[in-house]
Short mmCIF file of C-alpha atoms in Angstrom, two decimals:
data_model
loop_
_atom_site.label_atom_id
_atom_site.label_comp_id
_atom_site.label_asym_id
_atom_site.label_seq_id
_atom_site.Cartn_x
_atom_site.Cartn_y
_atom_site.Cartn_z
CA UNK R 179 0.04 0.10 -0.17
CA UNK R 180 2.68 2.37 0.89
CA UNK R 181 4.41 1.75 -2.48
CA UNK R 182 1.46 2.44 -4.33
CA UNK R 183 1.19 5.66 -2.56
CA UNK R 184 4.68 6.78 -3.13
CA UNK R 185 4.14 5.75 -6.78
CA UNK R 186 1.11 7.78 -7.28
CA UNK R 187 2.90 10.81 -5.46
CA UNK R 188 5.81 10.57 -7.70
CA UNK R 189 3.56 10.30 -10.75
CA UNK R 190 1.55 13.36 -9.81
CA UNK R 191 4.73 15.52 -9.08
CA UNK R 192 6.05 14.43 -12.64
CA UNK R 193 2.79 15.21 -14.37
CA UNK R 194 2.75 18.66 -12.47
CA UNK R 195 6.34 19.49 -13.60
CA UNK R 196 5.54 18.44 -17.17
CA UNK R 197 2.76 20.51 -17.47
CA UNK R 198 4.31 23.47 -16.14
CA UNK R 199 7.28 23.04 -18.42
CA UNK R 200 4.92 22.97 -21.48
CA UNK R 201 2.80 25.76 -20.36
CA UNK R 202 -0.60 23.79 -20.92
CA UNK R 203 -3.47 25.16 -18.98
CA UNK R 204 -1.65 28.34 -17.62
CA UNK R 205 -3.48 31.34 -16.27
CA UNK R 206 -5.27 34.02 -18.39
CA UNK R 207 -2.00 36.05 -18.99
CA UNK R 208 -2.17 34.82 -22.60
CA UNK R 209 -5.53 36.33 -23.01
CA UNK R 210 -4.44 39.62 -21.71
CA UNK R 211 -4.02 41.25 -18.47
CA UNK R 212 -7.65 41.90 -18.08
CA UNK R 213 -8.72 38.55 -18.59
CA UNK R 214 -10.59 36.87 -15.51
CA UNK R 215 -10.01 33.47 -14.39
CA UNK R 216 -12.96 31.27 -13.14
CA UNK R 217 -12.78 30.28 -9.62
CA UNK R 218 -13.03 26.72 -10.34
CA UNK R 219 -10.60 26.45 -13.31
CA UNK R 220 -7.68 24.35 -12.74
CA UNK R 221 -4.78 26.16 -14.07
CA UNK R 222 -1.17 24.77 -14.23
CA UNK R 223 -0.15 26.98 -11.02
CA UNK R 224 -3.20 25.62 -9.15
CA UNK R 225 -2.50 22.11 -10.06
CA UNK R 226 1.20 22.33 -9.09
CA UNK R 227 0.30 24.05 -5.77
CA UNK R 228 -2.46 21.37 -5.22
CA UNK R 229 0.05 18.37 -5.65
CA UNK R 230 2.59 20.23 -3.37
CA UNK R 231 -0.08 20.71 -0.68
CA UNK R 232 -1.09 17.16 -0.97
CA UNK R 233 2.30 16.00 -0.63
CA UNK R 234 2.90 18.09 2.32
CA UNK R 235 -0.40 16.92 4.01
CA UNK R 236 0.75 13.23 3.51
CA UNK R 237 3.84 14.14 5.12
CA UNK R 238 1.97 15.91 8.23
CA UNK R 239 -0.18 12.76 8.58
CA UNK R 240 2.73 10.23 8.13
CA UNK R 241 4.89 12.26 10.51
CA UNK R 242 2.35 12.40 12.97
CA UNK R 243 1.65 8.74 12.81
CA UNK R 244 5.43 7.90 13.07
CA UNK R 245 5.49 10.03 16.37
CA UNK R 246 2.42 8.77 17.91
CA UNK R 247 2.45 4.98 16.85
CA UNK R 248 6.14 3.89 16.37
CA UNK R 249 5.15 0.15 15.85
CA UNK R 250 2.40 0.77 13.16
CA UNK R 251 3.05 -0.27 9.42
CA UNK R 252 4.52 3.23 8.79
CA UNK R 253 6.87 2.80 11.46
CA UNK R 254 8.44 -0.29 10.43
CA UNK R 255 12.25 -0.64 10.68
CA UNK R 256 11.83 0.55 14.24
CA UNK R 257 10.18 3.69 13.24
CA UNK R 258 12.79 5.16 10.94
CA UNK R 259 10.76 4.73 7.63
CA UNK R 260 7.76 6.81 8.55
CA UNK R 261 10.08 9.50 9.73
CA UNK R 262 12.06 9.50 6.60
CA UNK R 263 9.00 9.43 4.29
CA UNK R 264 7.49 12.56 6.18
CA UNK R 265 10.84 14.45 5.74
CA UNK R 266 10.86 13.70 2.05
CA UNK R 267 7.15 14.49 1.34
CA UNK R 268 7.50 17.70 3.43
CA UNK R 269 10.49 18.65 1.31
CA UNK R 270 8.65 17.93 -1.95
CA UNK R 271 5.57 20.04 -0.78
CA UNK R 272 7.97 22.95 0.15
CA UNK R 273 9.65 22.65 -3.10
CA UNK R 274 6.77 22.72 -5.13
CA UNK R 275 5.00 25.44 -3.05
CA UNK R 276 8.16 27.58 -3.45
CA UNK R 277 8.38 27.25 -7.04
CA UNK R 278 4.81 28.31 -7.36
CA UNK R 279 5.05 31.19 -5.15
CA UNK R 280 8.15 32.30 -6.81
CA UNK R 281 6.79 31.95 -10.29
CA UNK R 282 3.47 33.81 -9.60
CA UNK R 283 2.83 37.14 -11.36
CA UNK R 284 -0.16 38.09 -9.41
CA UNK R 285 -1.95 37.46 -6.24
CA UNK R 286 -4.81 35.46 -5.24
CA UNK R 287 -7.56 34.82 -7.54
CA UNK R 288 -5.33 35.42 -10.70
CA UNK R 289 -4.96 31.71 -11.44
CA UNK R 290 -1.32 31.46 -10.53
CA UNK R 291 -2.09 29.01 -7.57
CA UNK R 292 -0.42 31.48 -4.92
CA UNK R 293 -2.43 30.59 -2.04
CA UNK R 294 -2.03 26.67 -2.64
CA UNK R 295 1.63 27.36 -2.85
CA UNK R 296 1.78 29.16 0.45
CA UNK R 297 -0.33 26.39 2.11
CA UNK R 298 2.20 23.87 0.54
CA UNK R 299 4.95 25.74 2.19
CA UNK R 300 3.48 26.00 5.49
CA UNK R 301 2.48 22.35 5.68
CA UNK R 302 5.75 21.22 4.19
CA UNK R 303 7.46 22.89 7.01
CA UNK R 304 5.20 21.29 9.50
CA UNK R 305 6.14 17.95 7.96
CA UNK R 306 9.77 18.46 7.92
CA UNK R 307 9.58 19.34 11.46
CA UNK R 308 7.51 16.41 12.27
CA UNK R 309 9.77 13.95 10.55
CA UNK R 310 12.99 15.66 11.94
CA UNK R 311 11.41 15.36 15.44
CA UNK R 312 10.65 11.59 14.81
CA UNK R 313 14.25 10.88 13.31
CA UNK R 314 15.80 12.82 16.26
CA UNK R 315 13.92 10.81 18.73
CA UNK R 316 14.93 7.52 16.96
CA UNK R 317 18.62 8.50 16.93
CA UNK R 318 18.59 9.46 20.52
CA UNK R 319 16.78 6.48 21.79
CA UNK R 320 17.36 3.78 19.07
CA UNK R 321 13.55 3.47 18.87
CA UNK R 322 10.62 5.71 18.50
CA UNK R 323 8.77 5.84 21.87
CA UNK R 324 5.20 7.52 22.39
#
């Protein structure tokens, strides 16, 4: 189950990068500066920030589980795997969120996904903190304790 989740996560990130590189589905900047974006339209910026936020959210959940239940399925190999996955998912979320925020040419509501990018940055930071705390606890005690 964990392998399937990781494969879906990597596939979504790859798709987001490919769509961003080709410029498909970008904001309405090509239509002119006054063109409006529908609130429900999924632009490339919104999609990339959504993938980043979902990766960061997965990192927060897995990091919380690694801290609270060290002997669960996620905490196999004496708890180190869950902490490492939380760290990596948080870093991916922060990277995608940072990319969206840096590349945005407008504020909220313009279709560049800046709100989702900021959310991905914040949740990614939380995931990295939880994963780092779980790894530090693992290194200190040799196992995760609740």
